[in-house]
Amino acid sequence: GIRLVDKDVIEAANAYGMNSRQLLFHVQVPLAMPNIMAGVNQTIMMSLAMVVIASLVSAPGLGTLVLDGINNLRLGVGFMAGIGIVLLAIILDRVSKSALNRVNKTYSN
């Protein structure tokens, strides 16, 4: 994220007389936004991967249907719940990527 911002850019911003708040919000955050959004996207995908694992400790949700389908050999139920999780992952991936594109357009101007 912010630690990956080039030190030369920070030095140039300091040379222009930016204070620490201006440096953070006008230089570091815009340059780090692609990395931050990639982390958000990975977190969303990992949380969806944990849905079935969470059902092993009796957490209700879509993972319960997958686990029920596997345990009781109801393959249709497990398959449909798995498809639901995959579709949810695809939708959330597209939403987070479009948000990243909007952020990139905002900060590039």
PDB file of C-alpha atoms in Angstrom:
ATOM      1  CA  GLY A   1       0.000   0.000   0.000  1.00  0.00           C
ATOM      2  CA  ILE A   2       1.319   3.325   1.118  1.00  0.00           C
ATOM      3  CA  ARG A   3       4.745   1.936   1.955  1.00  0.00           C
ATOM      4  CA  LEU A   4       5.249   1.118  -1.733  1.00  0.00           C
ATOM      5  CA  VAL A   5       4.974   4.758  -2.824  1.00  0.00           C
ATOM      6  CA  ASP A   6       8.244   5.835  -4.391  1.00  0.00           C
ATOM      7  CA  LYS A   7      10.455   7.808  -2.008  1.00  0.00           C
ATOM      8  CA  ASP A   8      11.414  10.208  -4.802  1.00  0.00           C
ATOM      9  CA  VAL A   9       7.763  11.213  -5.216  1.00  0.00           C
ATOM     10  CA  ILE A  10       7.455  11.852  -1.481  1.00  0.00           C
ATOM     11  CA  GLU A  11      10.660  13.871  -1.547  1.00  0.00           C
ATOM     12  CA  ALA A  12       9.362  15.942  -4.472  1.00  0.00           C
ATOM     13  CA  ALA A  13       6.080  16.595  -2.637  1.00  0.00           C
ATOM     14  CA  ASN A  14       8.027  17.724   0.418  1.00  0.00           C
ATOM     15  CA  ALA A  15      10.110  19.989  -1.818  1.00  0.00           C
ATOM     16  CA  TYR A  16       6.884  21.638  -3.019  1.00  0.00           C
ATOM     17  CA  GLY A  17       6.048  22.384   0.613  1.00  0.00           C
ATOM     18  CA  MET A  18       3.261  19.900   1.275  1.00  0.00           C
ATOM     19  CA  ASN A  19       2.419  19.225   4.889  1.00  0.00           C
ATOM     20  CA  SER A  20       1.920  15.661   6.118  1.00  0.00           C
ATOM     21  CA  ARG A  21      -1.854  15.712   5.579  1.00  0.00           C
ATOM     22  CA  GLN A  22      -1.532  16.987   2.009  1.00  0.00           C
ATOM     23  CA  LEU A  23       1.199  14.443   1.372  1.00  0.00           C
ATOM     24  CA  LEU A  24      -1.026  11.620   2.586  1.00  0.00           C
ATOM     25  CA  PHE A  25      -4.248  12.565   0.791  1.00  0.00           C
ATOM     26  CA  HIS A  26      -2.860  14.113  -2.412  1.00  0.00           C
ATOM     27  CA  VAL A  27       0.183  11.925  -3.064  1.00  0.00           C
ATOM     28  CA  GLN A  28       0.403   8.708  -1.072  1.00  0.00           C
ATOM     29  CA  VAL A  29      -3.239   7.546  -1.104  1.00  0.00           C
ATOM     30  CA  PRO A  30      -3.771   8.141  -4.848  1.00  0.00           C
ATOM     31  CA  LEU A  31      -0.543   6.342  -5.737  1.00  0.00           C
ATOM     32  CA  ALA A  32      -1.261   3.465  -3.347  1.00  0.00           C
ATOM     33  CA  MET A  33      -4.920   3.050  -4.337  1.00  0.00           C
ATOM     34  CA  PRO A  34      -4.348   0.227  -6.882  1.00  0.00           C
ATOM     35  CA  ASN A  35      -2.527  -1.808  -4.225  1.00  0.00           C
ATOM     36  CA  ILE A  36      -5.163  -1.031  -1.605  1.00  0.00           C
ATOM     37  CA  MET A  37      -7.987  -2.067  -3.932  1.00  0.00           C
ATOM     38  CA  ALA A  38      -6.128  -5.255  -4.886  1.00  0.00           C
ATOM     39  CA  GLY A  39      -5.947  -6.082  -1.178  1.00  0.00           C
ATOM     40  CA  VAL A  40      -9.676  -5.413  -0.786  1.00  0.00           C
ATOM     41  CA  ASN A  41     -10.386  -7.673  -3.760  1.00  0.00           C
ATOM     42  CA  GLN A  42      -8.233 -10.487  -2.348  1.00  0.00           C
ATOM     43  CA  THR A  43      -9.914 -10.140   1.042  1.00  0.00           C
ATOM     44  CA  ILE A  44     -13.353 -10.482  -0.545  1.00  0.00           C
ATOM     45  CA  MET A  45     -12.268 -13.604  -2.440  1.00  0.00           C
ATOM     46  CA  MET A  46     -10.706 -15.175   0.659  1.00  0.00           C
ATOM     47  CA  SER A  47     -13.831 -14.511   2.709  1.00  0.00           C
ATOM     48  CA  LEU A  48     -15.914 -16.303   0.088  1.00  0.00           C
ATOM     49  CA  ALA A  49     -13.447 -19.185   0.148  1.00  0.00           C
ATOM     50  CA  MET A  50     -14.005 -19.441   3.898  1.00  0.00           C
ATOM     51  CA  VAL A  51     -17.795 -19.784   3.528  1.00  0.00           C
ATOM     52  CA  VAL A  52     -17.715 -23.586   3.381  1.00  0.00           C
ATOM     53  CA  ILE A  53     -15.076 -23.813   6.107  1.00  0.00           C
ATOM     54  CA  ALA A  54     -17.205 -21.591   8.356  1.00  0.00           C
ATOM     55  CA  SER A  55     -20.099 -23.997   7.939  1.00  0.00           C
ATOM     56  CA  LEU A  56     -17.951 -26.691   9.568  1.00  0.00           C
ATOM     57  CA  VAL A  57     -18.265 -24.777  12.858  1.00  0.00           C
ATOM     58  CA  SER A  58     -22.047 -24.436  12.450  1.00  0.00           C
ATOM     59  CA  ALA A  59     -22.074 -20.937  10.978  1.00  0.00           C
ATOM     60  CA  PRO A  60     -25.246 -20.571   8.904  1.00  0.00           C
ATOM     61  CA  GLY A  61     -25.126 -19.509   5.285  1.00  0.00           C
ATOM     62  CA  LEU A  62     -24.467 -20.701   1.772  1.00  0.00           C
ATOM     63  CA  GLY A  63     -21.621 -22.927   2.933  1.00  0.00           C
ATOM     64  CA  THR A  64     -24.081 -24.959   5.003  1.00  0.00           C
ATOM     65  CA  LEU A  65     -25.861 -26.009   1.819  1.00  0.00           C
ATOM     66  CA  VAL A  66     -22.587 -27.091   0.226  1.00  0.00           C
ATOM     67  CA  LEU A  67     -21.593 -29.053   3.305  1.00  0.00           C
ATOM     68  CA  ASP A  68     -25.064 -30.614   3.570  1.00  0.00           C
ATOM     69  CA  GLY A  69     -24.901 -31.645  -0.069  1.00  0.00           C
ATOM     70  CA  ILE A  70     -21.487 -33.232   0.403  1.00  0.00           C
ATOM     71  CA  ASN A  71     -22.326 -35.022   3.653  1.00  0.00           C
ATOM     72  CA  ASN A  72     -25.688 -36.405   2.525  1.00  0.00           C
ATOM     73  CA  LEU A  73     -24.682 -37.149  -1.068  1.00  0.00           C
ATOM     74  CA  ARG A  74     -27.187 -34.600  -2.344  1.00  0.00           C
ATOM     75  CA  LEU A  75     -24.963 -33.537  -5.181  1.00  0.00           C
ATOM     76  CA  GLY A  76     -27.531 -31.232  -6.768  1.00  0.00           C
ATOM     77  CA  VAL A  77     -27.877 -29.157  -3.598  1.00  0.00           C
ATOM     78  CA  GLY A  78     -24.118 -28.968  -3.099  1.00  0.00           C
ATOM     79  CA  PHE A  79     -23.525 -28.114  -6.747  1.00  0.00           C
ATOM     80  CA  MET A  80     -26.151 -25.365  -6.837  1.00  0.00           C
ATOM     81  CA  ALA A  81     -24.872 -23.808  -3.609  1.00  0.00           C
ATOM     82  CA  GLY A  82     -21.331 -23.977  -4.988  1.00  0.00           C
ATOM     83  CA  ILE A  83     -22.482 -22.269  -8.182  1.00  0.00           C
ATOM     84  CA  GLY A  84     -24.127 -19.593  -6.016  1.00  0.00           C
ATOM     85  CA  ILE A  85     -20.853 -18.951  -4.194  1.00  0.00           C
ATOM     86  CA  VAL A  86     -18.941 -18.768  -7.480  1.00  0.00           C
ATOM     87  CA  LEU A  87     -21.480 -16.345  -8.990  1.00  0.00           C
ATOM     88  CA  LEU A  88     -21.318 -14.184  -5.878  1.00  0.00           C
ATOM     89  CA  ALA A  89     -17.509 -14.184  -6.124  1.00  0.00           C
ATOM     90  CA  ILE A  90     -17.630 -13.166  -9.795  1.00  0.00           C
ATOM     91  CA  ILE A  91     -20.097 -10.345  -9.114  1.00  0.00           C
ATOM     92  CA  LEU A  92     -18.087  -8.996  -6.173  1.00  0.00           C
ATOM     93  CA  ASP A  93     -14.876  -9.259  -8.210  1.00  0.00           C
ATOM     94  CA  ARG A  94     -16.385  -7.212 -11.029  1.00  0.00           C
ATOM     95  CA  VAL A  95     -17.772  -4.618  -8.607  1.00  0.00           C
ATOM     96  CA  SER A  96     -14.427  -4.182  -6.853  1.00  0.00           C
ATOM     97  CA  LYS A  97     -12.572  -3.936 -10.178  1.00  0.00           C
ATOM     98  CA  SER A  98     -14.998  -1.318 -11.486  1.00  0.00           C
ATOM     99  CA  ALA A  99     -14.505   0.620  -8.246  1.00  0.00           C
ATOM    100  CA  LEU A 100     -10.748   0.458  -8.829  1.00  0.00           C
ATOM    101  CA  ASN A 101     -11.207   1.748 -12.387  1.00  0.00           C
ATOM    102  CA  ARG A 102     -13.335   4.639 -11.105  1.00  0.00           C
ATOM    103  CA  VAL A 103     -10.734   5.472  -8.464  1.00  0.00           C
ATOM    104  CA  ASN A 104      -7.943   5.356 -11.046  1.00  0.00           C
ATOM    105  CA  LYS A 105      -9.863   7.724 -13.340  1.00  0.00           C
ATOM    106  CA  THR A 106     -10.548  10.073 -10.428  1.00  0.00           C
ATOM    107  CA  TYR A 107      -6.932  10.261  -9.313  1.00  0.00           C
ATOM    108  CA  SER A 108      -5.442  10.373 -12.810  1.00  0.00           C
ATOM    109  CA  ASN A 109      -7.071  13.744 -13.559  1.00  0.00           C
TER     110      ASN A 109
END
